[in-house]
Amino acid sequence: MERTLILMRHGKSAYPVGIDDHERPLAPRGIREAGLAGQWLRETQPPIDAVRCSTAKRTRETLAATGITAPVEFVSDIYEASPRTLLELIWLTGDEVATLLVIGHAPGMPYTTWELASDHRSEAAERLSRKFPTSALAVLRFAGPWTEVAAGTGDLVEFHVPR
């Protein structure tokens, strides 16, 4: 069974004075672009079966703005996660999930995408290598179960920046 992993960076955040990084909200641009990302997901990707989302305020607001209604697990480990941490989280995904959306932060999202992609010369990889901006989405496909997802085993089929 083919698996689809979508790694999304949170929307553009605001920087209110005196607010801890974890509690920074989205800026108006971030809300708008996350909404565009949700529209793109619904129009172009398989239905999302599950979401793993960082507990940071800006990631939770990003998820809300996308309008994605799949079951959600908020995971504190996604905040400042390394690719290894994100990979371990992916391995815990049940077999009933064909499409998983993970909403997190830089550098975790771009580093993990790059590590999982099998072809770094594709057009999507070329664009990803330049920048993984806020609200960007990387779509990777895998041939086997989630437990077999590993470095270089994913087909990076899309890299989309909603603007």
Coordinates of C-alpha atoms in Angstrom, one line a residue:
M1 CA 0.0 0.0 0.0
E2 CA 1.4 3.4 -1.0
R3 CA 1.8 5.9 1.9
T4 CA 1.7 9.7 1.5
L5 CA 3.6 11.9 4.0
I6 CA 3.0 15.6 3.9
L7 CA 5.4 17.7 5.9
M8 CA 4.2 21.3 6.4
R9 CA 6.0 24.2 8.0
H10 CA 3.7 26.5 10.1
G11 CA 2.4 29.7 8.6
K12 CA 4.1 33.1 9.0
S13 CA 4.1 34.0 12.6
A14 CA 3.8 37.3 14.5
Y15 CA 6.5 38.5 17.0
P16 CA 4.5 40.2 19.8
V17 CA 6.7 41.7 22.5
G18 CA 7.0 39.6 25.7
I19 CA 5.6 36.4 24.2
D20 CA 7.6 33.2 24.5
D21 CA 8.5 31.6 21.2
H22 CA 6.3 28.6 21.8
E23 CA 3.3 30.9 22.2
R24 CA 3.8 33.2 19.2
P25 CA 0.6 33.4 17.1
L26 CA 0.2 33.5 13.3
A27 CA 0.4 36.8 11.5
P28 CA -2.5 37.7 9.2
R29 CA -0.4 36.6 6.2
G30 CA 0.2 33.3 8.0
I31 CA -3.5 32.7 8.4
R32 CA -4.2 33.5 4.8
E33 CA -1.4 31.3 3.4
A34 CA -2.3 28.4 5.7
G35 CA -5.9 28.6 4.3
L36 CA -4.5 28.5 0.8
A37 CA -2.4 25.5 1.8
G38 CA -5.5 23.7 3.1
Q39 CA -7.3 24.4 -0.2
W40 CA -4.4 23.1 -2.2
L41 CA -4.3 19.9 0.0
R42 CA -8.0 19.2 -0.6
E43 CA -7.8 19.9 -4.3
T44 CA -4.6 18.0 -5.2
Q45 CA -3.7 15.4 -2.5
P46 CA -5.3 12.2 -1.2
P47 CA -7.6 12.6 1.8
I48 CA -5.6 13.1 5.0
D49 CA -6.2 10.3 7.5
A50 CA -4.3 11.7 10.4
V51 CA -2.4 14.8 11.6
R52 CA 0.5 15.1 13.9
C53 CA 1.0 18.8 15.0
S54 CA 3.4 20.6 17.2
T55 CA 2.0 22.0 20.3
A56 CA 3.3 25.5 19.5
K57 CA 0.5 28.1 19.1
R58 CA 1.5 29.0 15.5
T59 CA 1.3 25.3 14.4
R60 CA -2.1 24.8 16.0
E61 CA -3.4 28.0 14.4
T62 CA -1.9 26.8 11.0
L63 CA -3.8 23.6 11.3
A64 CA -7.0 25.4 12.2
A65 CA -6.6 27.8 9.2
T66 CA -6.1 24.8 6.8
G67 CA -9.6 23.5 7.5
I68 CA -8.2 19.9 7.6
T69 CA -10.6 17.9 9.8
A70 CA -8.7 14.6 10.1
P71 CA -8.0 13.2 13.6
V72 CA -5.2 15.2 15.3
E73 CA -2.5 14.3 17.8
F74 CA -0.7 17.3 19.3
V75 CA 2.9 16.3 19.9
S76 CA 5.3 18.5 21.9
D77 CA 8.4 16.6 20.5
I78 CA 7.7 18.2 17.1
Y79 CA 8.8 21.6 18.4
E80 CA 12.5 21.8 17.7
A81 CA 12.5 18.2 16.4
S82 CA 15.4 16.6 14.6
P83 CA 14.8 14.4 11.6
R84 CA 15.4 11.4 13.8
T85 CA 12.7 12.5 16.2
L86 CA 10.3 13.1 13.3
L87 CA 11.1 9.7 11.8
E88 CA 10.4 8.0 15.1
L89 CA 7.1 9.7 15.2
I90 CA 6.3 8.6 11.7
W91 CA 7.1 5.0 12.6
L92 CA 4.4 5.1 15.2
T93 CA 1.7 5.7 12.6
G94 CA -0.9 2.9 12.3
D95 CA -1.3 0.8 9.2
E96 CA -4.8 2.3 8.7
V97 CA -3.3 5.7 7.8
A98 CA -2.6 6.1 4.2
T99 CA -1.9 9.9 4.3
L100 CA -0.2 11.6 7.2
L101 CA 0.2 15.3 7.6
V102 CA 2.9 16.6 10.0
I103 CA 2.9 20.3 10.9
G104 CA 6.0 21.6 12.4
H105 CA 8.9 24.0 12.2
A106 CA 12.2 24.8 10.5
P107 CA 14.8 23.3 10.5
G108 CA 13.0 20.0 11.2
M109 CA 10.6 20.0 8.2
P110 CA 13.2 20.9 5.5
Y111 CA 15.9 18.6 7.0
T112 CA 13.5 15.7 7.3
T113 CA 12.2 16.1 3.8
W114 CA 15.7 16.3 2.3
E115 CA 16.8 13.2 4.3
L116 CA 13.8 11.1 3.2
A117 CA 13.8 12.1 -0.5
S118 CA 15.4 9.6 -2.8
D119 CA 16.2 12.0 -5.6
H120 CA 17.8 15.3 -4.8
R121 CA 17.9 16.3 -8.5
S122 CA 14.2 16.5 -9.1
E123 CA 12.5 19.8 -9.8
A124 CA 10.7 19.6 -6.4
A125 CA 14.0 18.9 -4.6
E126 CA 15.7 21.8 -6.5
R127 CA 13.1 24.2 -5.2
L128 CA 13.2 22.8 -1.7
S129 CA 17.0 23.2 -1.6
R130 CA 16.6 26.9 -2.1
K131 CA 14.2 27.5 0.8
F132 CA 11.4 25.9 2.8
P133 CA 9.3 29.0 3.6
T134 CA 6.5 29.3 6.0
S135 CA 3.3 27.4 5.0
A136 CA 5.3 25.3 2.5
L137 CA 4.3 21.7 1.9
A138 CA 6.5 18.7 0.9
V139 CA 4.7 15.6 -0.3
L140 CA 6.6 12.3 -0.2
R141 CA 5.3 8.9 -1.3
F142 CA 6.5 5.6 0.1
A143 CA 5.9 2.1 -1.2
G144 CA 5.8 0.2 2.1
P145 CA 4.5 0.5 5.7
W146 CA 5.3 3.5 7.9
T147 CA 7.8 1.4 9.9
E148 CA 10.0 1.1 6.7
V149 CA 10.2 4.8 6.1
A150 CA 13.9 5.7 6.1
A151 CA 16.5 8.0 4.6
G152 CA 16.4 8.0 0.9
T153 CA 13.2 5.9 0.6
G154 CA 10.7 8.6 -0.3
D155 CA 9.6 9.9 -3.7
L156 CA 9.4 13.7 -3.3
V157 CA 6.4 14.3 -5.7
E158 CA 5.5 17.9 -4.7
F159 CA 6.9 20.9 -3.1
H160 CA 4.3 23.6 -2.9
V161 CA 4.5 27.1 -1.5
P162 CA 1.0 28.7 -1.1
R163 CA 1.0 32.3 -2.1

